[in-house]
mmCIF file of C-alpha atoms in Angstrom:
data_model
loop_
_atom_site.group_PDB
_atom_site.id
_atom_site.type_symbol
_atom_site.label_atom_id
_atom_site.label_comp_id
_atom_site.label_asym_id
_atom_site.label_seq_id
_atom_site.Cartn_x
_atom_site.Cartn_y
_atom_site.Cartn_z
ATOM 1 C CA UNK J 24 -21.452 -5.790 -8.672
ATOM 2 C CA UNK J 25 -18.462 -5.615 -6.688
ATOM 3 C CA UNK J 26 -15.779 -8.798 -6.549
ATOM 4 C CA UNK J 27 -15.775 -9.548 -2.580
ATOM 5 C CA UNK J 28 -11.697 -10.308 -2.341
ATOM 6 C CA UNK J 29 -9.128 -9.387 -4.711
ATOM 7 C CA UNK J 30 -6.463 -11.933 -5.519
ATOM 8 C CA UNK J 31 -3.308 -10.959 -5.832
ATOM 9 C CA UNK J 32 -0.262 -13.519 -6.678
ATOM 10 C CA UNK J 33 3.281 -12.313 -4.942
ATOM 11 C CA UNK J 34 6.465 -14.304 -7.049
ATOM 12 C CA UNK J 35 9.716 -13.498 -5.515
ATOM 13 C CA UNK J 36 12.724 -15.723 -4.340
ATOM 14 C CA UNK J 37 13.589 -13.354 -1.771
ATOM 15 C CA UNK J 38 11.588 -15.292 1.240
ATOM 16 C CA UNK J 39 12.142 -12.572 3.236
ATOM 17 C CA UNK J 40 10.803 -9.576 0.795
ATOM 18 C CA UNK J 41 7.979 -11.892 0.045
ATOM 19 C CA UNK J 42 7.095 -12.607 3.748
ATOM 20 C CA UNK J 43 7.289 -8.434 4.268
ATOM 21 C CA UNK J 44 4.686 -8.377 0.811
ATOM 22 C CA UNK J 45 2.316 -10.990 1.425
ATOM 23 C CA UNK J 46 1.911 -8.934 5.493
ATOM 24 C CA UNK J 47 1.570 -5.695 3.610
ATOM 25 C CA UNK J 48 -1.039 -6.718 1.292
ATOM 26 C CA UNK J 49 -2.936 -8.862 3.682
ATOM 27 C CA UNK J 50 -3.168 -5.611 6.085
ATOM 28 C CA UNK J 51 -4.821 -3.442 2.517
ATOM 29 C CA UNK J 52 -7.508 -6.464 2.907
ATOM 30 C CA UNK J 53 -6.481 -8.286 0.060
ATOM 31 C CA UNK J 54 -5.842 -12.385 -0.663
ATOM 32 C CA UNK J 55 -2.867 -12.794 -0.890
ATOM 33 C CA UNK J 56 -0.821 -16.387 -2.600
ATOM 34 C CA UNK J 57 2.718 -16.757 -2.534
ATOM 35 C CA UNK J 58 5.406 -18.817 -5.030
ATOM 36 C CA UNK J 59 9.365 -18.973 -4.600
ATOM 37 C CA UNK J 60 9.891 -20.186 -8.098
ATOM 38 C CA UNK J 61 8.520 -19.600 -11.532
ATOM 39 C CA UNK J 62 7.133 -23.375 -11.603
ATOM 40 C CA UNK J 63 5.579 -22.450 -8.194
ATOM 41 C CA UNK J 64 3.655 -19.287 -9.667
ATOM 42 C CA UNK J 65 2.827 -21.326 -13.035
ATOM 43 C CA UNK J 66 0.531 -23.930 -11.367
ATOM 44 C CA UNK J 67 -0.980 -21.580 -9.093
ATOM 45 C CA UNK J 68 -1.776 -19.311 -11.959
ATOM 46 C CA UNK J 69 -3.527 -22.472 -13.431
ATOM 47 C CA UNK J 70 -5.068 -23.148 -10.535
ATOM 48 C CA UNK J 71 -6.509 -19.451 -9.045
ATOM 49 C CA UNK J 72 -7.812 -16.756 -11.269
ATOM 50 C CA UNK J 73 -5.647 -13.911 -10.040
ATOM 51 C CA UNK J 74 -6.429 -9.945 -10.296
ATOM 52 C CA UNK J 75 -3.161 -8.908 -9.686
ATOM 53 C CA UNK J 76 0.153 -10.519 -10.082
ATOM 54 C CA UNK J 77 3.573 -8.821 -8.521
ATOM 55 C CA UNK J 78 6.663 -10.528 -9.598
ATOM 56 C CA UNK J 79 10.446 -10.050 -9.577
ATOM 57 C CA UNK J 80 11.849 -10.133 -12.968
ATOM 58 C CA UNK J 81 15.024 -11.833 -12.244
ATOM 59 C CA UNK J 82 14.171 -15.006 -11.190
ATOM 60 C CA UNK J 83 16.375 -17.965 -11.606
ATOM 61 C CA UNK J 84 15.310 -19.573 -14.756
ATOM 62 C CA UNK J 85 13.073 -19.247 -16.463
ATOM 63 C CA UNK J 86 13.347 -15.878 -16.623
ATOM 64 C CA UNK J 87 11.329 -12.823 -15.894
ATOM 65 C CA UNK J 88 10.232 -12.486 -19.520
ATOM 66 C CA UNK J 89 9.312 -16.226 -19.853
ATOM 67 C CA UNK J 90 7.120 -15.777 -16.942
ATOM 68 C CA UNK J 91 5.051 -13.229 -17.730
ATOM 69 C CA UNK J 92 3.990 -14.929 -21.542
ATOM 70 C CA UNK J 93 3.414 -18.025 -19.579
ATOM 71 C CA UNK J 94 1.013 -15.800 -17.448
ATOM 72 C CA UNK J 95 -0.586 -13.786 -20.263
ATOM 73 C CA UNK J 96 -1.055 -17.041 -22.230
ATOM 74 C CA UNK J 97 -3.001 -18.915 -19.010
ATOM 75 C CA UNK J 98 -4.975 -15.829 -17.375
ATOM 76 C CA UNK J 99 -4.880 -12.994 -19.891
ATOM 77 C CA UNK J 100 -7.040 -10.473 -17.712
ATOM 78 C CA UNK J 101 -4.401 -11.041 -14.762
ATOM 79 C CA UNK J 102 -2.707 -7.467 -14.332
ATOM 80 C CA UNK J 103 1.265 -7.467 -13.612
ATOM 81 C CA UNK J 104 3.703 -5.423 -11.951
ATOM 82 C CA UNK J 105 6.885 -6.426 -12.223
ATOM 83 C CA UNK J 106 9.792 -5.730 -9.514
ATOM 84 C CA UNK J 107 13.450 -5.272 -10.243
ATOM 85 C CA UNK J 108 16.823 -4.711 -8.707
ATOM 86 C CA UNK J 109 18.424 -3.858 -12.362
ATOM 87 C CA UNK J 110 16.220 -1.654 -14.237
ATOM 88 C CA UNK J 111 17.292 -0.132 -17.146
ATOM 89 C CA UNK J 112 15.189 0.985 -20.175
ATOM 90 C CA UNK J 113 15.781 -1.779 -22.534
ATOM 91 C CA UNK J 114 14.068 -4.604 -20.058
ATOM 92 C CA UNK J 115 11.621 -1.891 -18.972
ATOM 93 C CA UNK J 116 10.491 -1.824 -22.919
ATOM 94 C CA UNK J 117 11.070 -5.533 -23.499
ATOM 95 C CA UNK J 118 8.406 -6.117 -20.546
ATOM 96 C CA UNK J 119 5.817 -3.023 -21.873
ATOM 97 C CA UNK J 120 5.552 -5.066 -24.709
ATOM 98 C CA UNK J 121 4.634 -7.887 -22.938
ATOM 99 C CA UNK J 122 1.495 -6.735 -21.631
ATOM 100 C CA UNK J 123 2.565 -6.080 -17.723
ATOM 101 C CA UNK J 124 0.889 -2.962 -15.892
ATOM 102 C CA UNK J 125 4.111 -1.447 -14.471
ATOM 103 C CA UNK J 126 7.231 -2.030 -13.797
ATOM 104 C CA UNK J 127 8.701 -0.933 -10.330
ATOM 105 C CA UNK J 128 12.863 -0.829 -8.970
ATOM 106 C CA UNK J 129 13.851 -2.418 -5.624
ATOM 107 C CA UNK J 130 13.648 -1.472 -3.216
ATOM 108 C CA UNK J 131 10.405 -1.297 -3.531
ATOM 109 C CA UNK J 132 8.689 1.429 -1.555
ATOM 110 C CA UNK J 133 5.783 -0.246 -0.001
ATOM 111 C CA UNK J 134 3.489 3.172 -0.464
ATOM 112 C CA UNK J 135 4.616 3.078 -4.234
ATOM 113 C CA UNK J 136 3.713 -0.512 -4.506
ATOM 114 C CA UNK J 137 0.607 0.105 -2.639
ATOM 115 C CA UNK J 138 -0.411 2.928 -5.515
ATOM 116 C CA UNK J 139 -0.030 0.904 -8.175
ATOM 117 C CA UNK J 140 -1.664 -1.678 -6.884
ATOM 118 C CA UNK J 141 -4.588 0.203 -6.063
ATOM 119 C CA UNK J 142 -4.363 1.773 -9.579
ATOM 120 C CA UNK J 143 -4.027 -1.825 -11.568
ATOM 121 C CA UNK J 144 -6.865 -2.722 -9.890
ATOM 122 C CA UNK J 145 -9.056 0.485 -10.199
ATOM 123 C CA UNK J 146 -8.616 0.366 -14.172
ATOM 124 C CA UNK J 147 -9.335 -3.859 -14.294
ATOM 125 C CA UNK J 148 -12.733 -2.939 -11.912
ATOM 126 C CA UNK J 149 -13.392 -0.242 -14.270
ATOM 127 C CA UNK J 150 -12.864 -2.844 -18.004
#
């Protein structure tokens, strides 16, 4: 049986990238919840089961790391892709670890996004 909405959770302090994010994903059909701050996206993950989560990892603190074993810790099954302006492959391995789905650079390309979105979410409908 098919889930009728997908939840996704955008956390970004950017107001304006997350404004452009929650339109994009809204358009692909899916409901979307917004937090500015890492205290924001904490009580909403208590409060919502979310599919998909999309953060930035460089958040002012706690950090992006912090975040994400809050997350797992609360909601487990919640996927995560996690955005960056400063990847490099020591924080890309750090967060692996962690449990997120992927880990994307900014600028983001939407389409990108988009495809790993739609591939999170194939392999959680498929568990």
């Amino acid at each position: 049986m098919k889930k009728e909405k997908i939840n996704i959770l955008a956390v970004d302090d950017d107001k304006e990238f997350l404004t452009l994010l929650y339109d994009v994903l809204k358009d692909e059909g899916y409901e979307i919840s917004v937090a500015e701050s890492m205290p924001d996206a904490i009580k909403k993950v208590k409060d919502i089961l979310f599919d998909l989560i999309i953060t930035d990892k460089n958040m002012p603190e706690p950090k992006g790391a912090d975040l994400i074993n809050e997350i797992k810790s609360i909601s487990p099954a919640s996927k995560i892709i996690v955005l960056t302006g400063f990847g490099d492959v020591e924080s890309y391995l750090e967060l692996m670890n962690l449990g997120i789905y992927d880990y994307l650079n900014k600028p983001v390309k939407m389409s990108e996004l988009k495809i790993t979105i739609k591939k999170a979410l194939s392999l959680q409908n498929a568990a």
